[in-house]
PDB file of N, CA and C in Angstrom:
ATOM      1  N   UNK A   1       0.809  -1.188   0.000  1.00 69.00           N
ATOM      2  CA  UNK A   1       0.000   0.000   0.000  1.00 69.00           C
ATOM      3  C   UNK A   1       0.855   1.256   0.000  1.00 69.00           C
ATOM      4  N   UNK A   2       2.157   1.131  -0.087  1.00 75.00           N
ATOM      5  CA  UNK A   2       3.032   2.288  -0.134  1.00 75.00           C
ATOM      6  C   UNK A   2       3.517   2.775   1.214  1.00 75.00           C
ATOM      7  N   UNK A   3       3.064   2.162   2.292  1.00 75.00           N
ATOM      8  CA  UNK A   3       3.482   2.576   3.642  1.00 75.00           C
ATOM      9  C   UNK A   3       4.894   2.051   3.896  1.00 75.00           C
ATOM     10  N   UNK A   4       5.840   2.952   4.137  1.00 75.00           N
ATOM     11  CA  UNK A   4       7.234   2.553   4.339  1.00 75.00           C
ATOM     12  C   UNK A   4       7.447   1.989   5.733  1.00 75.00           C
ATOM     13  N   UNK A   5       6.951   2.665   6.741  1.00 74.00           N
ATOM     14  CA  UNK A   5       7.077   2.195   8.119  1.00 74.00           C
ATOM     15  C   UNK A   5       5.690   2.174   8.757  1.00 74.00           C
ATOM     16  N   UNK A   6       5.015   1.019   8.732  1.00 69.00           N
ATOM     17  CA  UNK A   6       3.671   0.973   9.319  1.00 69.00           C
ATOM     18  C   UNK A   6       3.724   1.203  10.827  1.00 69.00           C
ATOM     19  N   UNK A   7       2.750   1.936  11.331  1.00 77.00           N
ATOM     20  CA  UNK A   7       2.682   2.221  12.758  1.00 77.00           C
ATOM     21  C   UNK A   7       1.788   1.181  13.425  1.00 77.00           C
ATOM     22  N   UNK A   8       2.358   0.411  14.322  1.00 80.00           N
ATOM     23  CA  UNK A   8       1.598  -0.569  15.074  1.00 80.00           C
ATOM     24  C   UNK A   8       1.296   0.005  16.459  1.00 80.00           C
ATOM     25  N   UNK A   9       0.120  -0.297  17.013  1.00 79.00           N
ATOM     26  CA  UNK A   9      -0.227   0.224  18.340  1.00 79.00           C
ATOM     27  C   UNK A   9       0.536  -0.523  19.431  1.00 79.00           C
ATOM     28  N   UNK A  10       1.819  -0.175  19.643  1.00 89.00           N
ATOM     29  CA  UNK A  10       2.679  -0.852  20.599  1.00 89.00           C
ATOM     30  C   UNK A  10       2.725  -0.055  21.903  1.00 89.00           C
ATOM     31  N   UNK A  11       2.410  -0.728  23.017  1.00 93.00           N
ATOM     32  CA  UNK A  11       2.431  -0.123  24.339  1.00 93.00           C
ATOM     33  C   UNK A  11       3.385  -0.910  25.221  1.00 93.00           C
ATOM     34  N   UNK A  12       3.589  -0.448  26.433  1.00 96.00           N
ATOM     35  CA  UNK A  12       4.373  -1.170  27.430  1.00 96.00           C
ATOM     36  C   UNK A  12       3.496  -1.361  28.659  1.00 96.00           C
ATOM     37  N   UNK A  13       3.528  -2.576  29.218  1.00 97.00           N
ATOM     38  CA  UNK A  13       2.694  -2.875  30.381  1.00 97.00           C
ATOM     39  C   UNK A  13       3.411  -3.883  31.276  1.00 97.00           C
ATOM     40  N   UNK A  14       3.073  -3.904  32.575  1.00 98.00           N
ATOM     41  CA  UNK A  14       3.659  -4.902  33.471  1.00 98.00           C
ATOM     42  C   UNK A  14       2.991  -6.266  33.270  1.00 98.00           C
ATOM     43  N   UNK A  15       3.787  -7.306  33.416  1.00 98.00           N
ATOM     44  CA  UNK A  15       3.253  -8.662  33.355  1.00 98.00           C
ATOM     45  C   UNK A  15       2.623  -9.026  34.695  1.00 98.00           C
ATOM     46  N   UNK A  16       1.548  -9.776  34.670  1.00 97.00           N
ATOM     47  CA  UNK A  16       0.917 -10.236  35.906  1.00 97.00           C
ATOM     48  C   UNK A  16       1.387 -11.635  36.288  1.00 97.00           C
ATOM     49  N   UNK A  17       2.144 -12.283  35.388  1.00 96.00           N
ATOM     50  CA  UNK A  17       2.662 -13.635  35.631  1.00 96.00           C
ATOM     51  C   UNK A  17       3.994 -13.771  34.907  1.00 96.00           C
ATOM     52  N   UNK A  18       4.855 -14.694  35.349  1.00 95.00           N
ATOM     53  CA  UNK A  18       6.138 -14.887  34.671  1.00 95.00           C
ATOM     54  C   UNK A  18       5.952 -15.379  33.234  1.00 95.00           C
ATOM     55  N   UNK A  19       6.941 -15.104  32.400  1.00 93.00           N
ATOM     56  CA  UNK A  19       6.934 -15.539  31.004  1.00 93.00           C
ATOM     57  C   UNK A  19       8.336 -16.015  30.664  1.00 93.00           C
ATOM     58  N   UNK A  20       8.482 -17.281  30.321  1.00 90.00           N
ATOM     59  CA  UNK A  20       9.787 -17.845  29.975  1.00 90.00           C
ATOM     60  C   UNK A  20       9.881 -18.026  28.466  1.00 90.00           C
ATOM     61  N   UNK A  21      11.106 -17.884  27.946  1.00 87.00           N
ATOM     62  CA  UNK A  21      11.330 -18.030  26.507  1.00 87.00           C
ATOM     63  C   UNK A  21      12.786 -18.376  26.252  1.00 87.00           C
ATOM     64  N   UNK A  22      13.096 -18.764  25.032  1.00 85.00           N
ATOM     65  CA  UNK A  22      14.471 -19.000  24.623  1.00 85.00           C
ATOM     66  C   UNK A  22      15.073 -17.675  24.182  1.00 85.00           C
ATOM     67  N   UNK A  23      16.302 -17.411  24.605  1.00 88.00           N
ATOM     68  CA  UNK A  23      16.987 -16.192  24.172  1.00 88.00           C
ATOM     69  C   UNK A  23      17.283 -16.298  22.676  1.00 88.00           C
ATOM     70  N   UNK A  24      17.377 -15.161  22.011  1.00 92.00           N
ATOM     71  CA  UNK A  24      17.692 -15.127  20.596  1.00 92.00           C
ATOM     72  C   UNK A  24      16.481 -15.026  19.690  1.00 92.00           C
ATOM     73  N   UNK A  25      15.291 -15.103  20.273  1.00 89.00           N
ATOM     74  CA  UNK A  25      14.065 -15.029  19.480  1.00 89.00           C
ATOM     75  C   UNK A  25      13.157 -13.914  19.980  1.00 89.00           C
ATOM     76  N   UNK A  26      12.578 -13.166  19.064  1.00 91.00           N
ATOM     77  CA  UNK A  26      11.510 -12.239  19.417  1.00 91.00           C
ATOM     78  C   UNK A  26      10.223 -13.035  19.298  1.00 91.00           C
ATOM     79  N   UNK A  27       9.513 -13.185  20.407  1.00 91.00           N
ATOM     80  CA  UNK A  27       8.289 -13.986  20.391  1.00 91.00           C
ATOM     81  C   UNK A  27       7.088 -13.073  20.532  1.00 91.00           C
ATOM     82  N   UNK A  28       6.083 -13.333  19.742  1.00 92.00           N
ATOM     83  CA  UNK A  28       4.820 -12.610  19.791  1.00 92.00           C
ATOM     84  C   UNK A  28       3.779 -13.631  20.241  1.00 92.00           C
ATOM     85  N   UNK A  29       3.317 -13.475  21.491  1.00 93.00           N
ATOM     86  CA  UNK A  29       2.448 -14.478  22.100  1.00 93.00           C
ATOM     87  C   UNK A  29       1.126 -13.866  22.546  1.00 93.00           C
ATOM     88  N   UNK A  30       0.045 -14.644  22.492  1.00 95.00           N
ATOM     89  CA  UNK A  30      -1.258 -14.124  22.899  1.00 95.00           C
ATOM     90  C   UNK A  30      -1.310 -13.821  24.391  1.00 95.00           C
ATOM     91  N   UNK A  31      -2.069 -12.786  24.735  1.00 96.00           N
ATOM     92  CA  UNK A  31      -2.195 -12.361  26.126  1.00 96.00           C
ATOM     93  C   UNK A  31      -3.532 -11.649  26.312  1.00 96.00           C
ATOM     94  N   UNK A  32      -3.832 -11.367  27.578  1.00 97.00           N
ATOM     95  CA  UNK A  32      -5.050 -10.628  27.919  1.00 97.00           C
ATOM     96  C   UNK A  32      -4.654  -9.341  28.631  1.00 97.00           C
ATOM     97  N   UNK A  33      -5.091  -8.217  28.074  1.00 96.00           N
ATOM     98  CA  UNK A  33      -4.841  -6.891  28.639  1.00 96.00           C
ATOM     99  C   UNK A  33      -5.904  -6.629  29.691  1.00 96.00           C
ATOM    100  N   UNK A  34      -5.488  -6.218  30.883  1.00 94.00           N
ATOM    101  CA  UNK A  34      -6.429  -5.900  31.946  1.00 94.00           C
ATOM    102  C   UNK A  34      -5.975  -4.701  32.742  1.00 94.00           C
ATOM    103  N   UNK A  35      -6.723  -4.364  33.781  1.00 93.00           N
ATOM    104  CA  UNK A  35      -6.411  -3.195  34.605  1.00 93.00           C
ATOM    105  C   UNK A  35      -5.077  -3.318  35.325  1.00 93.00           C
ATOM    106  N   UNK A  36      -4.693  -4.527  35.733  1.00 94.00           N
ATOM    107  CA  UNK A  36      -3.447  -4.710  36.490  1.00 94.00           C
ATOM    108  C   UNK A  36      -2.249  -5.000  35.599  1.00 94.00           C
ATOM    109  N   UNK A  37      -2.439  -5.072  34.303  1.00 96.00           N
ATOM    110  CA  UNK A  37      -1.336  -5.345  33.393  1.00 96.00           C
ATOM    111  C   UNK A  37      -1.737  -6.354  32.341  1.00 96.00           C
ATOM    112  N   UNK A  38      -0.747  -7.050  31.818  1.00 97.00           N
ATOM    113  CA  UNK A  38      -0.985  -8.016  30.750  1.00 97.00           C
ATOM    114  C   UNK A  38      -0.681  -9.423  31.270  1.00 97.00           C
ATOM    115  N   UNK A  39      -1.592 -10.361  30.988  1.00 96.00           N
ATOM    116  CA  UNK A  39      -1.460 -11.738  31.452  1.00 96.00           C
ATOM    117  C   UNK A  39      -1.219 -12.644  30.255  1.00 96.00           C
ATOM    118  N   UNK A  40      -0.045 -13.313  30.197  1.00 95.00           N
ATOM    119  CA  UNK A  40       0.213 -14.235  29.094  1.00 95.00           C
ATOM    120  C   UNK A  40      -0.759 -15.414  29.136  1.00 95.00           C
ATOM    121  N   UNK A  41      -1.175 -15.863  27.972  1.00 95.00           N
ATOM    122  CA  UNK A  41      -2.031 -17.039  27.846  1.00 95.00           C
ATOM    123  C   UNK A  41      -1.129 -18.228  27.522  1.00 95.00           C
ATOM    124  N   UNK A  42      -1.379 -19.367  28.179  1.00 91.00           N
ATOM    125  CA  UNK A  42      -0.605 -20.570  27.865  1.00 91.00           C
ATOM    126  C   UNK A  42      -0.750 -20.876  26.380  1.00 91.00           C
ATOM    127  N   UNK A  43       0.375 -21.019  25.692  1.00 88.00           N
ATOM    128  CA  UNK A  43       0.404 -21.145  24.237  1.00 88.00           C
ATOM    129  C   UNK A  43       0.957 -22.507  23.861  1.00 88.00           C
ATOM    130  N   UNK A  44       0.218 -23.267  23.048  1.00 90.00           N
ATOM    131  CA  UNK A  44       0.623 -24.608  22.633  1.00 90.00           C
ATOM    132  C   UNK A  44       1.165 -24.644  21.207  1.00 90.00           C
ATOM    133  N   UNK A  45       1.265 -23.515  20.556  1.00 86.00           N
ATOM    134  CA  UNK A  45       1.791 -23.475  19.196  1.00 86.00           C
ATOM    135  C   UNK A  45       0.808 -22.882  18.210  1.00 86.00           C
ATOM    136  N   UNK A  46       1.202 -22.904  16.941  1.00 85.00           N
ATOM    137  CA  UNK A  46       0.429 -22.212  15.906  1.00 85.00           C
ATOM    138  C   UNK A  46      -0.985 -22.759  15.716  1.00 85.00           C
ATOM    139  N   UNK A  47      -1.247 -23.978  16.127  1.00 89.00           N
ATOM    140  CA  UNK A  47      -2.581 -24.532  15.992  1.00 89.00           C
ATOM    141  C   UNK A  47      -3.490 -24.285  17.180  1.00 89.00           C
ATOM    142  N   UNK A  48      -3.015 -23.507  18.150  1.00 92.00           N
ATOM    143  CA  UNK A  48      -3.778 -23.252  19.379  1.00 92.00           C
ATOM    144  C   UNK A  48      -4.773 -22.111  19.150  1.00 92.00           C
ATOM    145  N   UNK A  49      -5.808 -22.389  18.376  1.00 94.00           N
ATOM    146  CA  UNK A  49      -6.809 -21.387  18.026  1.00 94.00           C
ATOM    147  C   UNK A  49      -7.597 -20.897  19.244  1.00 94.00           C
ATOM    148  N   UNK A  50      -7.960 -21.768  20.216  1.00 93.00           N
ATOM    149  CA  UNK A  50      -8.688 -21.264  21.388  1.00 93.00           C
ATOM    150  C   UNK A  50      -7.928 -20.180  22.159  1.00 93.00           C
ATOM    151  N   UNK A  51      -6.605 -20.312  22.268  1.00 92.00           N
ATOM    152  CA  UNK A  51      -5.820 -19.271  22.947  1.00 92.00           C
ATOM    153  C   UNK A  51      -5.864 -17.961  22.174  1.00 92.00           C
ATOM    154  N   UNK A  52      -5.785 -18.042  20.864  1.00 92.00           N
ATOM    155  CA  UNK A  52      -5.865 -16.831  20.046  1.00 92.00           C
ATOM    156  C   UNK A  52      -7.236 -16.169  20.170  1.00 92.00           C
ATOM    157  N   UNK A  53      -8.269 -16.985  20.279  1.00 94.00           N
ATOM    158  CA  UNK A  53      -9.621 -16.441  20.396  1.00 94.00           C
ATOM    159  C   UNK A  53      -9.826 -15.720  21.728  1.00 94.00           C
ATOM    160  N   UNK A  54      -9.167 -16.179  22.805  1.00 94.00           N
ATOM    161  CA  UNK A  54      -9.299 -15.539  24.114  1.00 94.00           C
ATOM    162  C   UNK A  54      -8.465 -14.266  24.227  1.00 94.00           C
ATOM    163  N   UNK A  55      -7.427 -14.137  23.415  1.00 95.00           N
ATOM    164  CA  UNK A  55      -6.489 -13.010  23.518  1.00 95.00           C
ATOM    165  C   UNK A  55      -7.109 -11.709  23.026  1.00 95.00           C
ATOM    166  N   UNK A  56      -6.730 -10.597  23.699  1.00 95.00           N
ATOM    167  CA  UNK A  56      -7.108  -9.279  23.193  1.00 95.00           C
ATOM    168  C   UNK A  56      -5.866  -8.433  22.899  1.00 95.00           C
ATOM    169  N   UNK A  57      -4.676  -9.065  23.018  1.00 95.00           N
ATOM    170  CA  UNK A  57      -3.417  -8.405  22.691  1.00 95.00           C
ATOM    171  C   UNK A  57      -2.339  -9.478  22.542  1.00 95.00           C
ATOM    172  N   UNK A  58      -1.125  -9.052  22.209  1.00 95.00           N
ATOM    173  CA  UNK A  58       0.016  -9.958  22.096  1.00 95.00           C
ATOM    174  C   UNK A  58       1.210  -9.352  22.829  1.00 95.00           C
ATOM    175  N   UNK A  59       1.949 -10.172  23.574  1.00 95.00           N
ATOM    176  CA  UNK A  59       3.201  -9.708  24.150  1.00 95.00           C
ATOM    177  C   UNK A  59       4.283  -9.832  23.082  1.00 95.00           C
ATOM    178  N   UNK A  60       5.238  -8.895  23.085  1.00 94.00           N
ATOM    179  CA  UNK A  60       6.351  -8.909  22.142  1.00 94.00           C
ATOM    180  C   UNK A  60       7.625  -8.895  22.976  1.00 94.00           C
ATOM    181  N   UNK A  61       8.318 -10.028  23.014  1.00 94.00           N
ATOM    182  CA  UNK A  61       9.492 -10.163  23.883  1.00 94.00           C
ATOM    183  C   UNK A  61      10.752  -9.635  23.214  1.00 94.00           C
ATOM    184  N   UNK A  62      11.722  -9.271  24.041  1.00 94.00           N
ATOM    185  CA  UNK A  62      13.036  -8.859  23.559  1.00 94.00           C
ATOM    186  C   UNK A  62      13.877 -10.109  23.320  1.00 94.00           C
ATOM    187  N   UNK A  63      14.575 -10.217  22.187  1.00 93.00           N
ATOM    188  CA  UNK A  63      15.338 -11.425  21.890  1.00 93.00           C
ATOM    189  C   UNK A  63      16.510 -11.664  22.837  1.00 93.00           C
ATOM    190  N   UNK A  64      16.974 -10.639  23.542  1.00 93.00           N
ATOM    191  CA  UNK A  64      18.113 -10.796  24.448  1.00 93.00           C
ATOM    192  C   UNK A  64      17.718 -11.428  25.778  1.00 93.00           C
ATOM    193  N   UNK A  65      16.439 -11.462  26.079  1.00 92.00           N
ATOM    194  CA  UNK A  65      15.988 -11.949  27.391  1.00 92.00           C
ATOM    195  C   UNK A  65      15.578 -13.404  27.340  1.00 92.00           C
ATOM    196  N   UNK A  66      15.874 -14.116  28.433  1.00 90.00           N
ATOM    197  CA  UNK A  66      15.458 -15.517  28.548  1.00 90.00           C
ATOM    198  C   UNK A  66      14.125 -15.652  29.262  1.00 90.00           C
ATOM    199  N   UNK A  67      13.660 -14.581  29.850  1.00 91.00           N
ATOM    200  CA  UNK A  67      12.379 -14.648  30.523  1.00 91.00           C
ATOM    201  C   UNK A  67      12.061 -13.347  31.231  1.00 91.00           C
ATOM    202  N   UNK A  68      10.847 -13.286  31.729  1.00 96.00           N
ATOM    203  CA  UNK A  68      10.341 -12.130  32.450  1.00 96.00           C
ATOM    204  C   UNK A  68       9.707 -12.614  33.744  1.00 96.00           C
ATOM    205  N   UNK A  69       9.789 -11.809  34.762  1.00 97.00           N
ATOM    206  CA  UNK A  69       9.119 -12.096  36.033  1.00 97.00           C
ATOM    207  C   UNK A  69       7.843 -11.258  36.107  1.00 97.00           C
ATOM    208  N   UNK A  70       6.934 -11.647  36.978  1.00 97.00           N
ATOM    209  CA  UNK A  70       5.731 -10.847  37.199  1.00 97.00           C
ATOM    210  C   UNK A  70       6.152  -9.443  37.636  1.00 97.00           C
ATOM    211  N   UNK A  71       5.558  -8.437  37.044  1.00 97.00           N
ATOM    212  CA  UNK A  71       5.891  -7.049  37.347  1.00 97.00           C
ATOM    213  C   UNK A  71       6.860  -6.428  36.353  1.00 97.00           C
ATOM    214  N   UNK A  72       7.607  -7.246  35.598  1.00 97.00           N
ATOM    215  CA  UNK A  72       8.507  -6.709  34.574  1.00 97.00           C
ATOM    216  C   UNK A  72       7.687  -6.077  33.451  1.00 97.00           C
ATOM    217  N   UNK A  73       8.214  -5.023  32.859  1.00 97.00           N
ATOM    218  CA  UNK A  73       7.547  -4.379  31.728  1.00 97.00           C
ATOM    219  C   UNK A  73       7.856  -5.138  30.445  1.00 97.00           C
ATOM    220  N   UNK A  74       6.846  -5.257  29.587  1.00 97.00           N
ATOM    221  CA  UNK A  74       7.003  -5.920  28.293  1.00 97.00           C
ATOM    222  C   UNK A  74       6.216  -5.137  27.259  1.00 97.00           C
ATOM    223  N   UNK A  75       6.677  -5.193  26.021  1.00 95.00           N
ATOM    224  CA  UNK A  75       5.949  -4.526  24.939  1.00 95.00           C
ATOM    225  C   UNK A  75       4.674  -5.303  24.621  1.00 95.00           C
ATOM    226  N   UNK A  76       3.620  -4.569  24.289  1.00 96.00           N
ATOM    227  CA  UNK A  76       2.314  -5.171  24.022  1.00 96.00           C
ATOM    228  C   UNK A  76       1.789  -4.625  22.697  1.00 96.00           C
ATOM    229  N   UNK A  77       1.348  -5.525  21.845  1.00 94.00           N
ATOM    230  CA  UNK A  77       0.751  -5.173  20.556  1.00 94.00           C
ATOM    231  C   UNK A  77      -0.746  -5.392  20.653  1.00 94.00           C
ATOM    232  N   UNK A  78      -1.511  -4.321  20.561  1.00 88.00           N
ATOM    233  CA  UNK A  78      -2.968  -4.426  20.598  1.00 88.00           C
ATOM    234  C   UNK A  78      -3.477  -4.913  19.254  1.00 88.00           C
ATOM    235  N   UNK A  79      -4.592  -5.623  19.265  1.00 76.00           N
ATOM    236  CA  UNK A  79      -5.152  -6.054  17.976  1.00 76.00           C
ATOM    237  C   UNK A  79      -6.598  -5.689  17.836  1.00 76.00           C
TER     238      UNK A  79
END
């Protein structure tokens, strides 16, 4: 469509639960945005349609991190 740098609605929010991941990958995972922060949804892989249906946002992890603790700030992509 000619857009050079699309603007995505990216916010930062505290996690309400820990989130573990492998370092070296940017992971975009389903989550639920709420008043106290963002809660990751247990994710079973690309075929986990029920988790995607429950999500109202996605967490976007930093590739340098191996995990996050509850209360850590993480980027959030609204959908």
